Amino acid sequence: MSVVFWNCANGLVPKLDFVEFYLNSIKPELMFVFESELKKDMDYSCLAIPRYDLHISKTLCWGKARMVTYIKSDSKFKRCENLEDGESELMVYTNNKVIISGVYRPFKTVNNHTQGSAFDKLLTSLDNVTKHHTELIIGGDFNVNWESSSCKKDALEEWCERSGLEQLVSGSTRRREVKKVDGEKYLQSSCLDLVFASSPVRTKIMPSASSDHDIVEVLFEHHQSPKSMTKKVTTVDWRKYSPLKAAQLLSNLPFSISDEPKALFDNIMANLYKVLNTVAPKRVIKIRDQHEFVNCEITAIKKKRDRAWKIYKKFNSEKHMLKARQLTKELKKTIISEKKRVFRAKLNSHGAQSFWNTIGNVFNINSVKNTLELKIDGEVTSDEGKIAEEFSKFFDTKIKRLISGTSVNASIYPARCDELWEPFSENEISDALKGIKNKKSCGLDELPMCFIKDCSMVLVSPLTRLFNGCVRTGWFPPDWKVAKITPIHKKGKKDCVENYRPVSGLPTISKVFEKCLLKRLNLYQGDDVAQHGFRSDHSTVTACLDVQSKIAQALDKKLCTAIYTMDMSAAFDMLRKELLVLNVPKPLEAIIKDFLSDRRAQVVIGSECSTLKTIDIGVPQGSVLGPKLFSYYTADLRAKMESDDVKVVAYADDAFVVCSAADEESLRELCELKMNEHLTWLRSIGMVVNPSKTELMYFNKDRVLTVQCDGNSIRSSDSMRVLGIWFDKDLNWERHLQTVVANCRRIRPALRTLKKKLNTNELLQVVTSHYYSRLYYGCEVWYNCLKQNLKNKIAAVHYFPLRLSLNDFRRSMSYKQLSTRCKRASPQELVDFRVAKIVVSICNNADPFTLFQDLLANAHYSNRLPLRPNFFDYSRLRIGRQSLQNRVSNIMSRLNFDWLDPMSPEALRFKLKKCFFEYLN
């Protein structure tokens, strides 16, 4: 089904042949024609077109109608004249499922209206239309250029946001030759024909030879459901699994008393497999595909309906025609009911985990297709074996190609101090076992994590002896070096092998051993203060706060400031063990070296595996030790780069360098020097830098900075994405705001779908987890720095799902009432809560240390309230308030308890909520 909007220009009567041609070729359900110029006393019979009925707008009563609609004679759409305004060119139709409205905004108004008042009246009429249904399509010639800035465009955009709609037309839809003063002609183009929709629909723009406006077609696609299929799979039978029984059976088995690690390893693994095969054996089951709602009742109704239609067509029996129609209605009702039942069953099948997995599939988050299709040698295939081999070949070839031509320099690392080794205690092993997630996932060893966790009390003693023996002898079990690689889609087309990255699934007990080694590494050597990745009390948000503070402090001193970042290709896969072990504490050098040696991996797709490939370099992505070893590998970056004018902030393999100088020329020279030093250092440790992804941003709205790096000219850009947050050169955060608002709009159709299937409380949980998580990501960095008009835009996006959950389509409730009814904080309260939480964490843990230093420099302690410091704003310019320490005084003064006292995270969260969200208690 399709709907067409067209401005025929200069009257319908001379363009009637074109209208008839478009109706016969496109065959739309409705066609709205604008600038029809129909007079009140003319004969309309000449406008008739076969198989279509003609409707005229209500403005005919004022002497002329400038809009008409052609609608199919057998269409189910009916006109809603009660929603139309007699003073606006507005026509509304509905089929009880969706409302379709055609709009034309002429420059000539009726009833002595001005242009402004007529436009306001049109928006009021459109508000009345949007209040009556959630599924909407509103299109037409608004005579407002969507690609330029004007007061009417801003008002239309605000109405679009307020109504929960999305404008789907991009590019010019009107072209006209305009004469200049000197007689020359130029082509004027604009986007005047717009389509606003509540659900994602496809728009098609077609040029018209008889008008300066293009034809806009809106298409509704109906996808046929594939047939239901059943297949056999091998899975683990957890029906009779008992944690107590597993631990009891394992305790009855004898464990080797030998301290020789290889014999002890074989004994432990044999006992574990013996018990697992008893308490959770494998079995073959049949599963159905995603169309579970097709059951026997639906099949029976289909057969009855098809039989009735067959008799009707054969004997032209009206009785059987009515019966077939009745059965069709019954079938639709039964399918809808069964879909809801199956969806609810999925939600409640395995508690919270199944609930969020089902919700995630609706949002298409980590959803798993029944079959993965990949393009191999120009042909698309779903053969799991071929796909696994193709991924294995690609990952192996990529690393070999990157390391060719690279070398490492061992002299860059300083000499180490020799520490003494103290064997693991049983308490350390017990803590590591308790830290295992209670999941059923496993590596190629097929030992589920929950099974190892349930047997932890029995395994503590033998694993302590095994781990100590491995460290003593420098032997890492070869079976624990085999990784199960799962390709994870990154971006782009899903049938292209280059758009995937490998994630390793490792044996469960191997992860326990790595946790113990990681704890010892942390004791021997602290973390780099510039590194925000893989550390407690650190996150991408703290990294962005650190970057923002360093930039704001430099700009507050009136220094010329720039930031750059370099992209490393496959950074974790490029680590060289011969260089890495030089920076590892001496007692763990042998075991870490063996951990990185002779590693193997195979790609697993469904039930098929690729051949085993040997990995010579790098650390497996997904290992516990990998991030810490990478941190050791790149620990010298800050010492090599930082100075009074250069600051480094890192998160994993992303490093952001902030440079400042007294003038632009000095800044350019400093950036060139540091970028070339940075590149030389990366190459000395064997890293490969992608020059096309090297970014530079200069914080001067009127100037562009150009830097030469390794023979390449790098030009500063207007914005830079720092760990998911868009920094712009003015630090006004408009680019980031546009991005998050667009992301929230894209998931609105999913929220509308869930609205029909979830109760209010469940929908609000989904809104908090999937909608607000996108909207307020990193809000500690950017929200309080926004102008008031941008905060108002955030508020409009914030309250849309709350209105949806309460069915407040008439917008009768205020923002405060919505917050109270839904028990959700306002945008400002939510941001204040998050800022207070992160500041209290920084002050209590002195981590991240760089932010703690900045807060400490601005803190003032009262003699009467020593546990409640104040933070003063020492900024000289407005830009200086973007530093964290200069914008927390108002927030922290609201904390009416001694928050500097150490307390558990649960107690702190409760007290913070009491301060900011009192109505929740």
PDB file of C-alpha atoms in Angstrom, residues 485-646:
ATOM      1  CA  ILE A 485      36.392 -17.400  18.873  1.00  0.00           C
ATOM      2  CA  THR A 486      32.988 -15.860  18.262  1.00  0.00           C
ATOM      3  CA  PRO A 487      32.777 -13.178  15.535  1.00  0.00           C
ATOM      4  CA  ILE A 488      30.992 -10.064  16.819  1.00  0.00           C
ATOM      5  CA  HIS A 489      29.531  -7.612  14.322  1.00  0.00           C
ATOM      6  CA  LYS A 490      31.042  -4.110  14.588  1.00  0.00           C
ATOM      7  CA  LYS A 491      29.479  -2.016  11.827  1.00  0.00           C
ATOM      8  CA  GLY A 492      28.426  -2.055   8.188  1.00  0.00           C
ATOM      9  CA  LYS A 493      26.920  -4.941   6.262  1.00  0.00           C
ATOM     10  CA  LYS A 494      26.538  -8.201   8.160  1.00  0.00           C
ATOM     11  CA  ASP A 495      27.489 -10.363   5.171  1.00  0.00           C
ATOM     12  CA  CYS A 496      30.996  -8.850   4.972  1.00  0.00           C
ATOM     13  CA  VAL A 497      33.743 -10.611   6.936  1.00  0.00           C
ATOM     14  CA  GLU A 498      35.721  -7.368   7.421  1.00  0.00           C
ATOM     15  CA  ASN A 499      32.943  -5.946   9.611  1.00  0.00           C
ATOM     16  CA  TYR A 500      33.484  -8.448  12.452  1.00  0.00           C
ATOM     17  CA  ARG A 501      35.962  -8.634  15.325  1.00  0.00           C
ATOM     18  CA  PRO A 502      36.991 -11.786  17.225  1.00  0.00           C
ATOM     19  CA  VAL A 503      36.057 -12.329  20.886  1.00  0.00           C
ATOM     20  CA  SER A 504      37.618 -15.298  22.679  1.00  0.00           C
ATOM     21  CA  GLY A 505      35.722 -17.679  24.939  1.00  0.00           C
ATOM     22  CA  LEU A 506      38.265 -19.228  27.301  1.00  0.00           C
ATOM     23  CA  PRO A 507      38.111 -22.268  29.624  1.00  0.00           C
ATOM     24  CA  THR A 508      36.454 -21.482  32.955  1.00  0.00           C
ATOM     25  CA  ILE A 509      39.232 -22.586  35.313  1.00  0.00           C
ATOM     26  CA  SER A 510      41.707 -20.718  33.128  1.00  0.00           C
ATOM     27  CA  LYS A 511      39.816 -17.521  33.988  1.00  0.00           C
ATOM     28  CA  VAL A 512      40.059 -18.347  37.711  1.00  0.00           C
ATOM     29  CA  PHE A 513      43.837 -18.757  37.378  1.00  0.00           C
ATOM     30  CA  GLU A 514      44.076 -15.487  35.456  1.00  0.00           C
ATOM     31  CA  LYS A 515      42.138 -13.684  38.218  1.00  0.00           C
ATOM     32  CA  CYS A 516      44.645 -14.868  40.800  1.00  0.00           C
ATOM     33  CA  LEU A 517      47.568 -13.768  38.602  1.00  0.00           C
ATOM     34  CA  LEU A 518      45.895 -10.394  38.009  1.00  0.00           C
ATOM     35  CA  LYS A 519      45.540  -9.778  41.739  1.00  0.00           C
ATOM     36  CA  ARG A 520      49.259 -10.454  42.223  1.00  0.00           C
ATOM     37  CA  LEU A 521      50.184  -8.164  39.325  1.00  0.00           C
ATOM     38  CA  ASN A 522      48.197  -5.373  40.973  1.00  0.00           C
ATOM     39  CA  LEU A 523      50.124  -5.916  44.211  1.00  0.00           C
ATOM     40  CA  TYR A 524      53.509  -5.802  42.498  1.00  0.00           C
ATOM     41  CA  GLN A 525      52.884  -2.765  40.329  1.00  0.00           C
ATOM     42  CA  GLY A 526      50.261  -0.002  40.398  1.00  0.00           C
ATOM     43  CA  ASP A 527      48.260   1.274  37.448  1.00  0.00           C
ATOM     44  CA  ASP A 528      49.110   4.236  35.273  1.00  0.00           C
ATOM     45  CA  VAL A 529      47.117   7.263  36.512  1.00  0.00           C
ATOM     46  CA  ALA A 530      46.389   8.273  32.900  1.00  0.00           C
ATOM     47  CA  GLN A 531      44.751   4.902  32.141  1.00  0.00           C
ATOM     48  CA  HIS A 532      40.991   4.802  32.812  1.00  0.00           C
ATOM     49  CA  GLY A 533      40.331   1.397  31.252  1.00  0.00           C
ATOM     50  CA  PHE A 534      40.055  -1.959  33.068  1.00  0.00           C
ATOM     51  CA  ARG A 535      40.157  -0.363  36.540  1.00  0.00           C
ATOM     52  CA  SER A 536      37.639  -0.109  39.358  1.00  0.00           C
ATOM     53  CA  ASP A 537      36.131   3.361  39.950  1.00  0.00           C
ATOM     54  CA  HIS A 538      37.135   4.244  36.370  1.00  0.00           C
ATOM     55  CA  SER A 539      35.032   4.323  33.227  1.00  0.00           C
ATOM     56  CA  THR A 540      34.648   6.031  29.886  1.00  0.00           C
ATOM     57  CA  VAL A 541      32.812   8.813  31.735  1.00  0.00           C
ATOM     58  CA  THR A 542      35.737   9.510  34.080  1.00  0.00           C
ATOM     59  CA  ALA A 543      38.056   9.511  31.060  1.00  0.00           C
ATOM     60  CA  CYS A 544      35.850  12.073  29.281  1.00  0.00           C
ATOM     61  CA  LEU A 545      35.637  14.171  32.468  1.00  0.00           C
ATOM     62  CA  ASP A 546      39.436  14.120  32.647  1.00  0.00           C
ATOM     63  CA  VAL A 547      39.729  15.214  28.995  1.00  0.00           C
ATOM     64  CA  GLN A 548      37.115  17.933  29.481  1.00  0.00           C
ATOM     65  CA  SER A 549      38.814  19.283  32.628  1.00  0.00           C
ATOM     66  CA  LYS A 550      42.240  19.434  30.977  1.00  0.00           C
ATOM     67  CA  ILE A 551      40.832  21.281  27.963  1.00  0.00           C
ATOM     68  CA  ALA A 552      38.804  23.698  30.107  1.00  0.00           C
ATOM     69  CA  GLN A 553      41.759  24.468  32.398  1.00  0.00           C
ATOM     70  CA  ALA A 554      43.976  25.284  29.427  1.00  0.00           C
ATOM     71  CA  LEU A 555      41.328  27.476  27.776  1.00  0.00           C
ATOM     72  CA  ASP A 556      40.638  29.218  31.088  1.00  0.00           C
ATOM     73  CA  LYS A 557      44.299  30.307  31.098  1.00  0.00           C
ATOM     74  CA  LYS A 558      43.735  31.781  27.597  1.00  0.00           C
ATOM     75  CA  LEU A 559      46.080  29.245  26.012  1.00  0.00           C
ATOM     76  CA  CYS A 560      45.705  27.954  22.471  1.00  0.00           C
ATOM     77  CA  THR A 561      44.564  24.352  22.908  1.00  0.00           C
ATOM     78  CA  ALA A 562      44.221  21.301  20.679  1.00  0.00           C
ATOM     79  CA  ILE A 563      43.581  17.586  21.172  1.00  0.00           C
ATOM     80  CA  TYR A 564      44.583  14.668  18.979  1.00  0.00           C
ATOM     81  CA  THR A 565      44.218  10.898  18.994  1.00  0.00           C
ATOM     82  CA  MET A 566      45.843   8.101  17.000  1.00  0.00           C
ATOM     83  CA  ASP A 567      44.108   4.843  16.104  1.00  0.00           C
ATOM     84  CA  MET A 568      46.003   1.577  16.587  1.00  0.00           C
ATOM     85  CA  SER A 569      44.995  -1.331  14.371  1.00  0.00           C
ATOM     86  CA  ALA A 570      44.222  -4.558  16.306  1.00  0.00           C
ATOM     87  CA  ALA A 571      46.140  -3.275  19.336  1.00  0.00           C
ATOM     88  CA  PHE A 572      45.566  -6.295  21.630  1.00  0.00           C
ATOM     89  CA  ASP A 573      46.545  -8.678  18.851  1.00  0.00           C
ATOM     90  CA  MET A 574      49.897  -6.921  18.263  1.00  0.00           C
ATOM     91  CA  LEU A 575      51.483  -7.382  21.707  1.00  0.00           C
ATOM     92  CA  ARG A 576      54.894  -9.147  21.536  1.00  0.00           C
ATOM     93  CA  LYS A 577      55.634 -11.489  24.428  1.00  0.00           C
ATOM     94  CA  GLU A 578      59.395 -10.928  24.199  1.00  0.00           C
ATOM     95  CA  LEU A 579      58.831  -7.219  24.877  1.00  0.00           C
ATOM     96  CA  LEU A 580      55.931  -7.616  27.295  1.00  0.00           C
ATOM     97  CA  VAL A 581      57.729  -9.898  29.769  1.00  0.00           C
ATOM     98  CA  LEU A 582      60.421  -7.208  30.215  1.00  0.00           C
ATOM     99  CA  ASN A 583      57.844  -5.085  32.037  1.00  0.00           C
ATOM    100  CA  VAL A 584      56.224  -7.911  34.056  1.00  0.00           C
ATOM    101  CA  PRO A 585      57.322  -8.505  37.692  1.00  0.00           C
ATOM    102  CA  LYS A 586      60.128 -11.069  37.842  1.00  0.00           C
ATOM    103  CA  PRO A 587      58.287 -13.816  39.841  1.00  0.00           C
ATOM    104  CA  LEU A 588      55.539 -14.025  37.211  1.00  0.00           C
ATOM    105  CA  GLU A 589      57.720 -13.675  34.117  1.00  0.00           C
ATOM    106  CA  ALA A 590      57.912 -17.409  33.334  1.00  0.00           C
ATOM    107  CA  ILE A 591      54.186 -18.149  33.751  1.00  0.00           C
ATOM    108  CA  ILE A 592      53.148 -15.046  31.763  1.00  0.00           C
ATOM    109  CA  LYS A 593      55.562 -15.963  28.983  1.00  0.00           C
ATOM    110  CA  ASP A 594      54.122 -19.495  28.801  1.00  0.00           C
ATOM    111  CA  PHE A 595      50.596 -18.070  28.999  1.00  0.00           C
ATOM    112  CA  LEU A 596      51.287 -16.078  25.811  1.00  0.00           C
ATOM    113  CA  SER A 597      53.174 -18.871  23.996  1.00  0.00           C
ATOM    114  CA  ASP A 598      51.710 -21.517  21.663  1.00  0.00           C
ATOM    115  CA  ARG A 599      48.149 -20.266  21.954  1.00  0.00           C
ATOM    116  CA  ARG A 600      45.566 -21.736  19.616  1.00  0.00           C
ATOM    117  CA  ALA A 601      42.091 -20.761  18.530  1.00  0.00           C
ATOM    118  CA  GLN A 602      39.218 -21.906  16.363  1.00  0.00           C
ATOM    119  CA  VAL A 603      36.142 -20.089  15.153  1.00  0.00           C
ATOM    120  CA  VAL A 604      32.810 -21.611  16.186  1.00  0.00           C
ATOM    121  CA  ILE A 605      29.664 -20.897  14.138  1.00  0.00           C
ATOM    122  CA  GLY A 606      26.618 -22.804  15.354  1.00  0.00           C
ATOM    123  CA  SER A 607      27.593 -26.461  15.529  1.00  0.00           C
ATOM    124  CA  GLU A 608      30.573 -26.148  13.143  1.00  0.00           C
ATOM    125  CA  CYS A 609      34.197 -25.307  13.986  1.00  0.00           C
ATOM    126  CA  SER A 610      37.126 -24.161  11.890  1.00  0.00           C
ATOM    127  CA  THR A 611      40.539 -25.772  11.945  1.00  0.00           C
ATOM    128  CA  LEU A 612      42.803 -24.894  14.882  1.00  0.00           C
ATOM    129  CA  LYS A 613      45.156 -21.985  14.168  1.00  0.00           C
ATOM    130  CA  THR A 614      48.289 -21.163  16.162  1.00  0.00           C
ATOM    131  CA  ILE A 615      48.546 -17.588  17.452  1.00  0.00           C
ATOM    132  CA  ASP A 616      52.115 -16.333  17.778  1.00  0.00           C
ATOM    133  CA  ILE A 617      51.546 -12.830  19.159  1.00  0.00           C
ATOM    134  CA  GLY A 618      49.009 -10.814  21.114  1.00  0.00           C
ATOM    135  CA  VAL A 619      46.695 -11.574  24.013  1.00  0.00           C
ATOM    136  CA  PRO A 620      43.240 -13.117  23.525  1.00  0.00           C
ATOM    137  CA  GLN A 621      40.411 -10.588  23.512  1.00  0.00           C
ATOM    138  CA  GLY A 622      38.151 -11.680  26.331  1.00  0.00           C
ATOM    139  CA  SER A 623      40.840 -12.895  28.719  1.00  0.00           C
ATOM    140  CA  VAL A 624      41.111 -11.592  32.298  1.00  0.00           C
ATOM    141  CA  LEU A 625      44.836 -10.877  32.058  1.00  0.00           C
ATOM    142  CA  GLY A 626      44.718  -9.259  28.617  1.00  0.00           C
ATOM    143  CA  PRO A 627      43.772  -5.702  29.686  1.00  0.00           C
ATOM    144  CA  LYS A 628      46.363  -5.628  32.480  1.00  0.00           C
ATOM    145  CA  LEU A 629      49.109  -6.901  30.181  1.00  0.00           C
ATOM    146  CA  PHE A 630      48.157  -4.304  27.589  1.00  0.00           C
ATOM    147  CA  SER A 631      48.360  -1.642  30.313  1.00  0.00           C
ATOM    148  CA  TYR A 632      51.897  -2.848  31.149  1.00  0.00           C
ATOM    149  CA  TYR A 633      52.798  -2.814  27.470  1.00  0.00           C
ATOM    150  CA  THR A 634      51.813   0.839  27.005  1.00  0.00           C
ATOM    151  CA  ALA A 635      52.627   2.106  30.524  1.00  0.00           C
ATOM    152  CA  ASP A 636      55.510   4.321  29.344  1.00  0.00           C
ATOM    153  CA  LEU A 637      53.347   6.504  27.098  1.00  0.00           C
ATOM    154  CA  ARG A 638      52.569   9.062  29.809  1.00  0.00           C
ATOM    155  CA  ALA A 639      56.245   9.320  30.867  1.00  0.00           C
ATOM    156  CA  LYS A 640      57.312   9.783  27.237  1.00  0.00           C
ATOM    157  CA  MET A 641      54.673  12.354  26.328  1.00  0.00           C
ATOM    158  CA  GLU A 642      53.518  14.412  29.319  1.00  0.00           C
ATOM    159  CA  SER A 643      54.868  17.831  30.271  1.00  0.00           C
ATOM    160  CA  ASP A 644      53.413  21.078  31.600  1.00  0.00           C
ATOM    161  CA  ASP A 645      51.828  21.786  28.211  1.00  0.00           C
ATOM    162  CA  VAL A 646      50.914  18.221  27.253  1.00  0.00           C
TER     163      VAL A 646
END
